[in-house]
Coordinates of C-alpha atoms and ligand atoms in Angstrom, one line a residue:
M88 CA -11.2 35.8 -15.5
D89 CA -12.1 39.1 -17.1
G90 CA -14.2 39.1 -20.2
Q91 CA -12.0 38.3 -23.2
A92 CA -13.5 39.4 -26.5
S93 CA -14.4 35.8 -27.6
E94 CA -15.5 34.5 -24.2
F95 CA -18.9 34.2 -22.7
V96 CA -18.3 35.4 -19.1
S97 CA -20.8 37.0 -16.8
Y98 CA -20.8 38.0 -13.1
Y99 CA -23.8 38.1 -10.8
G100 CA -24.0 39.9 -7.4
N101 CA -26.8 40.4 -4.9
S102 CA -29.9 38.3 -5.6
L103 CA -27.9 37.0 -8.5
K104 CA -28.4 40.1 -10.5
L105 CA -26.1 40.7 -13.4
V106 CA -23.2 42.9 -12.5
K107 CA -21.2 42.8 -15.7
C108 CA -20.7 40.6 -18.7
S109 CA -18.4 40.2 -21.7
P110 CA -19.5 41.8 -24.9
R111 CA -20.3 38.4 -26.4
V112 CA -22.8 37.6 -23.6
A113 CA -24.4 41.0 -24.0
Q114 CA -24.6 40.5 -27.8
S115 CA -25.9 36.9 -27.8
Y116 CA -28.5 37.4 -25.0
N117 CA -29.5 40.8 -26.0
I118 CA -29.3 42.0 -22.4
V119 CA -27.4 45.2 -22.7
A120 CA -30.3 47.3 -21.7
A121 CA -31.6 44.9 -19.1
A122 CA -29.0 45.7 -16.5
D123 CA -31.4 44.3 -13.9
A124 CA -31.4 40.9 -15.4
T125 CA -30.9 38.0 -13.0
I126 CA -29.0 34.8 -13.8
W127 CA -32.3 33.0 -14.1
Q128 CA -33.3 35.3 -17.0
V129 CA -30.0 35.0 -18.8
Y130 CA -29.9 31.2 -18.3
P131 CA -33.5 30.0 -17.7
E132 CA -32.2 26.4 -18.0
L133 CA -30.6 26.8 -14.6
L134 CA -34.1 27.0 -13.0
A135 CA -34.4 23.2 -13.2
S136 CA -34.3 22.1 -9.5
D137 CA -31.1 20.0 -9.7
R138 CA -29.3 22.8 -11.5
K139 CA -30.6 25.4 -9.2
S140 CA -29.2 23.6 -6.2
L141 CA -25.8 23.4 -8.1
V142 CA -25.9 27.2 -8.5
E143 CA -26.7 27.6 -4.8
A144 CA -23.9 25.2 -3.8
V145 CA -21.3 27.1 -5.8
L146 CA -22.6 30.3 -4.5
A147 CA -22.3 29.0 -0.9
G148 CA -19.2 26.9 -1.2
G149 CA -17.2 28.5 -3.9
I150 CA -16.1 25.2 -5.5
P151 CA -16.6 25.6 -9.3
R152 CA -19.0 23.2 -11.0
S153 CA -19.8 22.6 -14.5
V154 CA -23.4 22.2 -15.8
A155 CA -24.4 20.8 -19.2
I156 CA -27.3 22.6 -20.8
E157 CA -29.4 21.8 -23.9
P158 CA -28.6 23.4 -27.2
L159 CA -30.2 26.8 -27.6
P160 CA -30.6 27.8 -31.2
P161 CA -28.6 29.0 -33.0
F162 CA -25.9 27.5 -30.7
G163 CA -24.9 23.9 -30.3
S164 CA -24.5 22.1 -27.0
R165 CA -23.0 24.1 -24.2
S166 CA -21.8 23.8 -20.7
L167 CA -21.6 26.4 -18.1
L168 CA -18.7 26.6 -15.6
L169 CA -20.1 28.2 -12.4
F170 CA -17.5 29.7 -10.1
S171 CA -17.8 32.0 -7.1
T172 CA -16.5 35.5 -7.1
E173 CA -15.8 37.7 -4.2
R174 CA -19.3 39.2 -4.3
G175 CA -21.3 36.4 -5.9
L176 CA -21.3 34.1 -8.8
G177 CA -19.5 34.0 -12.2
V178 CA -20.5 32.0 -15.2
L179 CA -18.1 30.9 -18.0
E180 CA -19.9 29.5 -20.9
T181 CA -18.3 26.9 -23.1
R182 CA -19.5 25.7 -26.4
D183 CA -18.7 22.8 -28.6
A184 CA -16.8 23.3 -31.9
V185 CA -19.9 23.4 -34.0
A186 CA -21.5 26.1 -31.9
A187 CA -18.2 28.0 -32.0
S188 CA -18.2 28.1 -35.8
Q189 CA -21.9 28.9 -36.0
A190 CA -21.3 31.8 -33.7
S191 CA -18.5 32.6 -36.1
I192 CA -15.8 32.8 -33.5
G193 CA -12.7 32.6 -35.7
D194 CA -10.1 31.0 -33.4
P195 CA -10.8 27.9 -31.2
D196 CA -13.0 28.8 -28.3
R197 CA -10.7 29.5 -25.4
A198 CA -13.4 28.8 -22.9
L199 CA -14.0 25.3 -24.3
L200 CA -10.3 24.6 -24.2
L201 CA -10.3 25.9 -20.7
H202 CA -13.0 23.5 -19.7
Q203 CA -11.3 20.6 -21.3
A204 CA -8.0 21.4 -19.8
R205 CA -9.6 21.2 -16.3
H206 CA -11.5 18.0 -16.6
D207 CA -10.4 14.4 -16.8
A208 CA -11.6 12.8 -20.1
L209 CA -12.1 9.3 -18.7
T210 CA -14.2 10.0 -15.7
G211 CA -15.5 13.5 -16.3
L212 CA -14.2 14.6 -12.9
A213 CA -12.3 17.8 -12.5
N214 CA -8.6 17.1 -13.0
R215 CA -5.4 17.8 -11.0
R216 CA -5.0 21.2 -12.5
Q217 CA -8.5 22.2 -11.4
F218 CA -7.8 20.7 -8.0
S219 CA -4.6 22.8 -7.5
H220 CA -6.5 25.8 -8.6
D221 CA -9.4 25.2 -6.2
L222 CA -7.1 24.3 -3.3
E223 CA -5.0 27.3 -3.7
A224 CA -8.0 29.5 -4.1
R225 CA -9.2 28.5 -0.6
L226 CA -5.8 29.1 1.1
P227 CA -4.9 30.6 3.4
T228 CA -8.4 30.1 5.0
K229 CA -10.3 33.1 6.1
S230 CA -10.8 33.4 9.8
G231 CA -13.1 30.8 11.2
Q232 CA -13.3 28.9 8.0
K233 CA -12.4 25.3 7.7
F234 CA -12.3 22.7 5.0
A235 CA -11.2 19.1 4.5
L236 CA -9.0 17.6 1.9
M237 CA -9.2 13.9 1.3
Q238 CA -6.9 11.8 -0.8
I239 CA -8.4 8.6 -2.0
D240 CA -6.3 5.8 -3.4
L241 CA -7.7 2.4 -4.7
D242 CA -6.3 -0.7 -3.0
D243 CA -5.4 -3.5 -5.4
F244 CA -6.1 -1.6 -8.6
K245 CA -2.8 -2.7 -10.2
P246 CA -3.8 -6.4 -10.2
V247 CA -7.0 -5.5 -12.1
N248 CA -5.0 -3.8 -14.8
D249 CA -2.5 -6.6 -14.9
T250 CA -4.9 -9.5 -14.9
L251 CA -8.0 -8.2 -16.7
G252 CA -6.4 -5.6 -18.9
H253 CA -6.5 -1.8 -19.2
G254 CA -10.0 -1.8 -20.6
A255 CA -11.2 -3.3 -17.3
G256 CA -9.0 -0.9 -15.4
D257 CA -10.7 2.0 -17.2
I258 CA -14.1 0.7 -16.3
V259 CA -13.1 0.4 -12.6
L260 CA -11.9 4.0 -12.7
K261 CA -15.1 5.3 -14.3
M262 CA -17.2 3.3 -11.7
T263 CA -15.0 4.6 -9.0
A264 CA -15.7 8.2 -10.0
E265 CA -19.5 7.4 -10.0
R266 CA -19.3 5.8 -6.6
I267 CA -17.4 8.8 -5.2
Q268 CA -19.9 11.2 -6.8
A269 CA -22.8 9.2 -5.4
V270 CA -21.9 9.9 -1.8
L271 CA -21.1 13.6 -2.2
H272 CA -23.4 16.4 -1.1
D273 CA -23.3 20.1 -1.6
R274 CA -20.0 21.7 -1.0
E275 CA -18.1 18.5 -1.7
T276 CA -16.2 18.2 -5.0
A277 CA -14.4 15.2 -6.4
Y278 CA -11.2 15.2 -8.5
R279 CA -9.1 12.7 -10.3
L280 CA -5.5 13.5 -9.6
A281 CA -3.8 10.7 -11.5
G282 CA -4.1 6.9 -12.2
D283 CA -6.1 5.5 -9.3
E284 CA -5.7 8.6 -7.1
F285 CA -8.7 10.7 -6.4
A286 CA -9.4 13.6 -4.1
V287 CA -12.3 15.4 -2.5
I288 CA -12.5 18.9 -1.2
Q289 CA -15.2 19.4 1.4
V290 CA -16.0 23.0 2.3
L291 CA -17.9 22.6 5.6
D292 CA -17.0 24.2 8.9
D293 CA -17.9 21.4 11.3
Q294 CA -14.6 19.7 11.1
P295 CA -13.4 17.0 11.7
A296 CA -16.9 15.6 12.2
E297 CA -18.1 16.2 8.6
A298 CA -14.9 14.8 7.1
E299 CA -15.2 11.7 9.2
R300 CA -18.7 11.2 8.1
L301 CA -17.8 11.6 4.4
A302 CA -14.7 9.4 4.7
E303 CA -16.8 6.6 6.2
S304 CA -19.3 6.8 3.3
L305 CA -16.4 6.9 0.8
V306 CA -14.8 3.8 2.2
G307 CA -18.2 2.1 2.5
A308 CA -18.9 2.9 -1.2
F309 CA -16.2 0.3 -2.1
K310 CA -17.4 -2.6 0.0
D311 CA -19.3 -4.1 -2.9
P312 CA -17.4 -5.7 -5.8
F313 CA -17.2 -4.1 -9.2
T314 CA -18.7 -6.3 -11.9
I315 CA -16.8 -6.3 -15.1
D316 CA -17.9 -8.6 -17.9
G317 CA -19.6 -10.8 -15.3
I318 CA -16.5 -11.0 -13.1
S319 CA -16.7 -9.7 -9.6
V320 CA -13.6 -7.7 -8.6
F321 CA -13.1 -6.3 -5.1
V322 CA -11.2 -3.0 -5.2
G323 CA -11.2 -1.2 -1.9
A324 CA -10.3 2.4 -1.2
S325 CA -8.0 4.0 1.4
V326 CA -8.6 7.6 2.5
G327 CA -6.2 10.1 4.0
I328 CA -7.8 13.3 5.5
A329 CA -6.3 16.7 6.3
I330 CA -8.2 19.6 7.7
A331 CA -7.4 23.2 6.9
P332 CA -6.1 25.3 8.6
R333 CA -5.4 22.8 11.5
D334 CA -3.1 20.5 9.5
G335 CA -1.7 23.1 7.1
N336 CA -2.6 26.5 5.6
T337 CA -0.8 26.1 2.2
G338 CA -1.5 23.6 -0.5
E339 CA 1.8 21.9 -0.1
Q340 CA 1.3 21.4 3.7
L341 CA -2.2 20.1 3.3
M342 CA -1.3 17.7 0.5
K343 CA 1.6 16.4 2.6
A344 CA -0.6 15.9 5.6
A345 CA -3.3 14.1 3.6
D346 CA -0.6 12.0 1.9
I347 CA 0.8 11.0 5.3
A348 CA -2.6 10.1 6.6
L349 CA -3.2 8.0 3.4
Y350 CA 0.0 6.2 4.0
A351 CA -1.1 5.4 7.5
A352 CA -4.4 4.1 6.3
K353 CA -2.6 1.8 3.8
N354 CA -0.3 0.7 6.5
D355 CA -3.1 0.0 8.9
G356 CA -4.5 -2.6 6.5
R357 CA -6.1 -0.5 3.7
G358 CA -9.8 -0.2 3.0
R359 CA -10.0 2.5 5.7
A360 CA -9.7 6.2 6.4
R361 CA -7.3 7.9 8.7
M362 CA -7.2 11.5 9.8
F363 CA -3.8 13.2 9.9
N364 CA -2.2 13.7 13.3
R365 CA 1.2 15.0 14.3
S366 CA 2.5 11.6 15.6
M367 CA 2.1 10.2 12.0
M368 CA 4.5 12.9 11.0
I369 CA 7.1 12.0 13.6
M370 CA 6.8 8.3 12.7
L371 CA 7.3 9.1 9.0
E372 CA 10.2 11.3 9.7
Q373 CA 11.8 8.5 11.7
R374 CA 11.2 6.1 8.9
E375 CA 12.7 8.5 6.4
M376 CA 15.7 8.9 8.7
L377 CA 16.1 5.1 9.0
R378 CA 15.7 4.8 5.3
R379 CA 18.5 7.2 4.6
S380 CA 20.8 5.6 7.0
L381 CA 20.1 2.1 5.7
R382 CA 22.0 3.1 2.6
V383 CA 25.2 3.3 4.5
A384 CA 24.6 0.5 7.0
L385 CA 26.3 -2.2 5.0
G386 CA 29.4 -0.1 4.3
E387 CA 29.6 0.9 7.9
Q388 CA 29.3 -2.7 9.1
Q389 CA 26.2 -2.1 11.1
F390 CA 24.6 -5.5 10.4
F391 CA 25.1 -8.6 12.4
I392 CA 23.4 -12.0 12.6
E393 CA 21.7 -13.8 15.5
Y394 CA 21.2 -17.5 15.4
Q395 CA 18.3 -19.4 16.6
P396 CA 18.5 -23.2 17.2
L397 CA 16.4 -25.6 15.1
V398 CA 15.8 -28.6 17.2
K399 CA 14.6 -32.1 16.4
V400 CA 11.6 -33.2 18.4
A401 CA 13.3 -36.5 18.9
G402 CA 16.3 -34.7 20.4
G403 CA 19.4 -33.0 19.0
I404 CA 20.1 -29.8 17.2
V405 CA 19.7 -29.7 13.5
G406 CA 21.3 -26.3 13.1
F407 CA 20.5 -22.6 13.4
E408 CA 18.4 -20.1 11.5
A409 CA 20.3 -16.9 10.7
L410 CA 18.3 -13.8 11.7
L411 CA 19.6 -10.4 10.5
R412 CA 19.9 -7.5 12.8
W413 CA 20.8 -3.8 12.2
R414 CA 22.6 -1.9 14.9
H415 CA 21.8 1.7 14.2
P416 CA 24.3 4.2 15.7
Y417 CA 21.6 6.2 17.4
A418 CA 18.4 4.1 17.3
G419 CA 19.9 0.9 18.6
V420 CA 19.1 -2.6 17.3
I421 CA 16.4 -2.6 14.7
P422 CA 14.4 -5.7 13.9
P423 CA 14.3 -7.1 10.4
G424 CA 10.5 -6.7 10.1
L425 CA 11.1 -3.0 10.1
F426 CA 14.1 -2.5 7.8
I427 CA 13.9 -5.4 5.3
P428 CA 10.8 -4.0 3.6
M429 CA 12.6 -0.7 3.2
A430 CA 15.7 -2.3 1.9
E431 CA 13.6 -4.3 -0.6
A432 CA 11.8 -1.2 -1.7
D433 CA 15.1 0.7 -2.2
G434 CA 16.7 -2.2 -4.1
L435 CA 19.3 -2.8 -1.3
M436 CA 18.3 -6.4 -0.5
G437 CA 20.5 -8.0 -3.1
D438 CA 23.7 -6.7 -1.5
I439 CA 22.5 -7.2 2.0
G440 CA 21.3 -10.7 1.3
A441 CA 24.7 -11.6 -0.2
W442 CA 26.4 -10.3 2.9
V443 CA 24.1 -12.4 5.2
L444 CA 24.8 -15.5 3.2
E445 CA 28.5 -15.0 3.3
Q446 CA 28.7 -14.1 7.0
A447 CA 26.3 -16.9 8.0
C448 CA 28.3 -19.5 6.1
R449 CA 31.6 -18.2 7.6
E450 CA 30.2 -18.4 11.1
A451 CA 28.6 -21.8 10.5
L452 CA 32.0 -23.2 9.5
T453 CA 32.9 -23.0 13.2
W454 CA 29.9 -25.2 14.2
P455 CA 29.8 -29.0 14.4
V456 CA 30.0 -30.3 10.9
N457 CA 26.6 -31.8 10.9
F458 CA 24.8 -28.5 11.7
I459 CA 23.0 -26.7 8.9
V460 CA 22.5 -23.0 8.6
S461 CA 19.2 -21.7 7.5
V462 CA 19.1 -18.4 5.7
N463 CA 16.0 -16.3 4.8
V464 CA 15.8 -15.1 1.3
S465 CA 13.4 -12.3 0.4
P466 CA 11.3 -12.4 -2.8
A467 CA 13.1 -9.5 -4.4
E468 CA 16.4 -11.1 -3.7
F469 CA 15.3 -14.5 -4.9
L470 CA 13.9 -13.1 -8.1
S471 CA 16.8 -10.8 -8.9
S472 CA 19.0 -11.7 -11.9
G473 CA 22.2 -13.6 -11.2
F474 CA 20.9 -14.9 -7.9
T475 CA 22.1 -18.5 -8.3
D476 CA 25.5 -17.4 -9.6
R477 CA 25.9 -15.3 -6.6
I478 CA 25.1 -18.2 -4.3
T479 CA 27.6 -20.6 -5.9
R480 CA 30.3 -17.9 -5.9
I481 CA 29.8 -17.3 -2.2
L482 CA 29.8 -21.0 -1.3
D483 CA 33.0 -21.5 -3.3
E484 CA 34.7 -18.5 -1.7
V485 CA 33.8 -19.5 1.8
G486 CA 34.3 -23.2 1.2
F487 CA 30.9 -24.1 2.7
P488 CA 29.2 -27.3 1.6
A489 CA 25.9 -26.6 -0.1
E490 CA 24.4 -29.6 1.7
R491 CA 24.7 -27.7 5.0
L492 CA 22.8 -24.7 3.6
E493 CA 19.0 -24.3 3.8
F494 CA 17.1 -21.4 2.3
E495 CA 13.9 -20.2 3.7
I496 CA 11.5 -18.7 1.2
T497 CA 7.9 -17.6 1.5
E498 CA 5.1 -18.3 -0.9
T499 CA 5.3 -14.7 -2.2
V500 CA 8.2 -16.0 -4.2
L501 CA 5.9 -18.4 -6.0
L502 CA 3.2 -15.9 -6.6
E503 CA 5.2 -13.7 -9.0
R504 CA 4.2 -14.5 -12.5
T505 CA 7.7 -15.3 -13.7
S506 CA 8.2 -18.7 -15.3
N507 CA 11.7 -19.0 -13.9
N508 CA 11.0 -19.1 -10.2
L509 CA 10.4 -22.8 -10.2
D510 CA 13.5 -23.3 -12.4
R511 CA 15.5 -21.4 -9.9
L512 CA 14.2 -23.6 -7.0
H513 CA 15.2 -26.6 -9.0
T514 CA 18.7 -25.2 -9.7
L515 CA 19.2 -24.7 -6.0
E516 CA 18.0 -28.2 -5.4
V517 CA 20.4 -29.6 -7.9
L518 CA 23.2 -27.7 -6.1
G519 CA 22.3 -29.6 -3.0
I520 CA 20.8 -26.7 -1.1
R521 CA 17.7 -27.4 1.0
I522 CA 14.6 -25.3 0.7
A523 CA 12.2 -24.6 3.4
L524 CA 8.8 -22.9 3.0
D525 CA 8.6 -20.3 5.7
D526 CA 5.6 -18.9 7.5
F527 CA 3.3 -21.5 6.0
G528 CA -0.4 -21.0 6.7
T529 CA -0.3 -17.2 6.4
R530 CA -0.5 -15.0 3.3
Y531 CA -1.4 -16.8 0.1
S532 CA -1.1 -20.5 1.1
S533 CA -1.9 -22.6 -1.8
L534 CA -1.7 -26.4 -1.9
S535 CA -0.6 -26.2 -5.5
H536 CA 2.7 -24.7 -4.3
L537 CA 3.4 -27.9 -2.4
Q538 CA 2.6 -29.9 -5.5
N539 CA 4.8 -27.9 -7.8
F540 CA 7.9 -28.1 -5.8
P541 CA 9.4 -30.7 -3.4
F542 CA 10.3 -28.5 -0.4
D543 CA 12.5 -30.2 2.2
T544 CA 10.7 -28.5 5.1
I545 CA 7.5 -26.6 5.8
K546 CA 7.7 -24.2 8.6
I547 CA 4.3 -23.7 10.3
D548 CA 3.7 -20.0 11.2
R549 CA 3.9 -19.2 14.8
H550 CA 0.4 -17.8 14.9
F551 CA -1.0 -21.3 14.8
I552 CA 1.4 -22.5 17.5
D553 CA 0.6 -19.6 19.9
D554 CA -2.8 -21.1 20.8
I555 CA -2.2 -24.7 19.8
E556 CA -3.1 -25.9 23.3
T557 CA -6.5 -24.3 23.5
N558 CA -7.8 -23.5 20.0
P559 CA -9.3 -26.4 18.2
K560 CA -9.1 -24.6 14.9
S561 CA -5.4 -24.1 15.2
Q562 CA -5.1 -27.8 16.2
T563 CA -7.0 -28.9 13.1
I564 CA -4.9 -26.7 10.8
V565 CA -1.6 -27.9 12.3
R566 CA -2.6 -31.5 12.3
F567 CA -3.6 -31.1 8.6
I568 CA -0.3 -29.4 7.7
I569 CA 1.8 -32.1 9.4
G570 CA -0.2 -34.9 7.7
L571 CA 0.0 -33.1 4.3
A572 CA 3.8 -32.5 4.6
H573 CA 4.5 -36.1 5.6
G574 CA 2.3 -37.4 2.8
L575 CA 4.4 -35.4 0.4
G576 CA 7.7 -36.5 2.0
M577 CA 8.5 -33.2 3.6
Q578 CA 9.5 -32.4 7.1
V579 CA 7.7 -30.0 9.4
T580 CA 9.1 -27.3 11.7
A581 CA 6.9 -25.5 14.2
E582 CA 7.9 -21.9 14.7
G583 CA 7.6 -19.9 17.9
V584 CA 7.4 -22.7 20.4
Q585 CA 7.3 -21.1 23.8
T586 CA 5.8 -23.5 26.3
A587 CA 6.4 -27.1 27.3
G588 CA 2.7 -27.7 26.6
Q589 CA 3.1 -26.6 22.9
K590 CA 6.1 -28.8 22.6
A591 CA 4.3 -31.8 24.0
W592 CA 1.3 -31.3 21.7
L593 CA 3.6 -31.0 18.7
S594 CA 5.6 -34.0 19.5
R595 CA 2.4 -36.1 20.0
R596 CA 1.4 -35.0 16.5
K597 CA 4.8 -36.1 15.1
C598 CA 6.0 -32.7 14.2
D599 CA 9.7 -33.1 13.2
R600 CA 11.4 -30.0 14.4
L601 CA 10.8 -27.2 16.8
Q602 CA 12.0 -23.6 16.9
G603 CA 11.2 -21.0 19.5
N604 CA 12.2 -19.3 22.7
L605 CA 11.6 -22.5 24.7
L606 CA 14.3 -24.3 22.8
G607 CA 16.5 -21.2 22.4
A608 CA 16.0 -17.6 21.6
P609 CA 18.1 -15.9 18.8
M610 CA 21.7 -15.4 20.0
S611 CA 24.9 -13.8 18.9
A612 CA 27.4 -15.7 16.9
E613 CA 29.8 -15.6 19.9
F614 CA 27.2 -17.1 22.2
V615 CA 26.5 -20.1 19.9
S616 CA 29.5 -22.1 21.2
E617 CA 28.6 -21.2 24.8
F618 CA 25.1 -22.4 24.1
L619 CA 26.3 -25.6 22.6
R620 CA 28.5 -26.2 25.7
H621 CA 25.7 -25.8 28.2
S622 CA 22.7 -27.0 26.3
S623 CA 21.4 -30.4 27.3
F624 CA 20.6 -31.2 23.7
A625 CA 23.6 -29.7 22.1
M626 CA 25.5 -32.9 21.4
S627 CA 24.6 -34.5 18.1
E628 CA 22.2 -37.2 18.8
G629 CA 23.9 -40.6 19.4
P630 CA 22.1 -43.9 19.0
G631 CA 19.1 -44.2 21.3
Q632 CA 19.9 -40.8 22.9
R633 CA 17.0 -38.5 23.7
M634 CA 18.5 -35.1 24.2
I635 CA 15.3 -33.2 24.9
P636 CA 13.3 -34.7 27.7
D637 CA 9.9 -35.1 26.2
S638 CA 7.2 -34.1 28.6
D639 CA 4.5 -35.7 26.5
Ligands
C2E771 P1 11.1 -15.8 10.3 O1 12.0 -16.3 9.2 O2 9.8 -16.5 10.3 O3 11.9 -15.9 11.6 C1 11.3 -16.2 12.8 C2 11.0 -15.0 13.6 O4 10.3 -15.4 14.8 C3 12.2 -14.2 14.1 O5 11.9 -12.9 14.2 C4 12.4 -14.8 15.5 O6 13.1 -13.9 16.3 C5 11.0 -14.9 16.0 N1 10.8 -15.9 17.0 C6 11.5 -17.1 17.1 N2 11.1 -17.8 18.2 C7 10.1 -17.0 18.8 C8 9.2 -17.2 19.9 O7 9.3 -18.2 20.7 N3 8.3 -16.2 20.2 C9 8.2 -15.1 19.4 N4 7.3 -14.2 19.7 N5 9.0 -14.9 18.3 C10 9.9 -15.9 18.0 P2 12.8 -11.8 13.7 O8 14.2 -12.1 14.0 O9 12.3 -10.4 14.1 O10 12.7 -11.9 12.1 C11 11.5 -11.6 11.5 C12 11.5 -11.9 10.0 O11 12.4 -11.2 9.3 C13 11.9 -13.4 9.8 O12 10.8 -14.2 10.0 C14 12.3 -13.3 8.4 O13 11.2 -13.5 7.5 C15 12.9 -11.9 8.2 N6 14.4 -12.0 8.2 C16 15.2 -12.2 9.3 N7 16.5 -12.2 8.8 C17 16.4 -12.1 7.5 C18 17.4 -12.1 6.4 O14 18.6 -12.2 6.7 N8 17.0 -12.0 5.2 C19 15.7 -11.9 4.9 N9 15.3 -11.7 3.6 N10 14.7 -11.9 5.8 C20 15.1 -12.0 7.1
MG772 MG1 12.6 -17.8 8.6
MG773 MG1 8.9 -17.9 9.8

């Protein structure tokens, strides 16, 4: 940053004495002769206590700061960019356009442009460019020096933009910048990297203790709602922390480490901070590996389905739920909870879902004719275009009656703000396919969903069943759901029934169907016929027959 002819740049060494300056500084401040001048004489405005501490902070920490100072005739408003040099402090002065013309600088003031190019117009924070510059400037770290890099990402910012508009989104971003700034101290600088991504560089040696302290304040700063036009909006923040040089000694390594830690914070339930550690890296690499091999899984015939019996409380099997499994060539059998979100994110779920439906219908054709097969449909799949056409084509091809097919959907499907999701449910209903509402009681349960659509069955999430014998709250909820469903003409299935006591309780409360390891764990297609042969309740229920002995 050597003095360009049109720039106001000056350098200060020991005791902040002027070391050298650009001709424009010398000319404007008339200090050519006063080689002994200190920064306080050149810029007396910096003596104000808040500004003085800024100067000291930059001097000590080296993270550049900009300071606005009042107009000084004949110049217009100015701001000083303070940056550290090897031996002390540098000052780059930037002026507004009026000042520039008054000072008869012919071409646009490069310094001002430089300042603008390095700050975010919306929040006033330093921008990504400045961030990269500052990060690189500190790397590799000098021996014994440490610093922390924090990536901050807002949780649930998108819904604010989507529901309250971009104006509201901008307000949240501005307030975010203020909240972040409010918890920062000396040697801590905030940046806005993009959208709702922010970062902080903390140049303190007592790591990771200092980073942990700051991260806690940062997360805490988002506990209170933002108020926009009288509306309270909760927007949390997740923080990923990386420490240099421990977690990396190049910008790329550190950013990656902070990114991975941020991902872990989000995965752990958001609204929290996580410090990078090596095991996160291994987990992420494994995930990436899985993700890549998921692309070929369908073609390589690595998927298979297990079937779990759905049993009537009164006795007799209703059918089976199809549960997808992935047999990975090296990793072994991977549960759907792990790979289905990846498949959804990568847009693979449409093809995989079509395969599940076709395979399940083919296998169900070998079962007794009164058995249904229940197939889970993920939201992305359900909402994808051509979904219903695909279903009818598969049913036709396989020759499977629609009346024997049940789809399990979750309430997430109904949350999406598309007008056609209810239409789609109605189309399926007209085709004769049954619809079950899966995992009821978790997520976004809303009674209006039950009013809007006549589900055939509600499946009560197994978390309520787990402690149904002992927890009065679970009992109240389950009793309520059963009463509600029956009142609306729907059946109720209890998921995850594992003990005779749970079964007894549920049958006393007139639950219709049970599913769980007590009644039968998920099993391979080949084992279904074996299961039916040996199972005491396998035969379709005849008149007056009670296939499952009821211990109630
Ligand atoms: P879900 O539809 O709620 O399926 C029930 C889950 O509970 C299954 O887990 C099942 O193995 C498990 N489970 C059943 N009985 C018991 C029990 O007594 N105790 C315990 N602890 N667990 C029991 P699984 O197979 O891991 O599937 C997890 C979820 O993955 C399913 O939850 C479903 O939402 C999804 N899924 C499975 N297959 C498919 C599929 O083909 N397509 C889509 N879109 N999602 C699927
Ligand atoms: Mg299910
Ligand atoms: Mg379920």
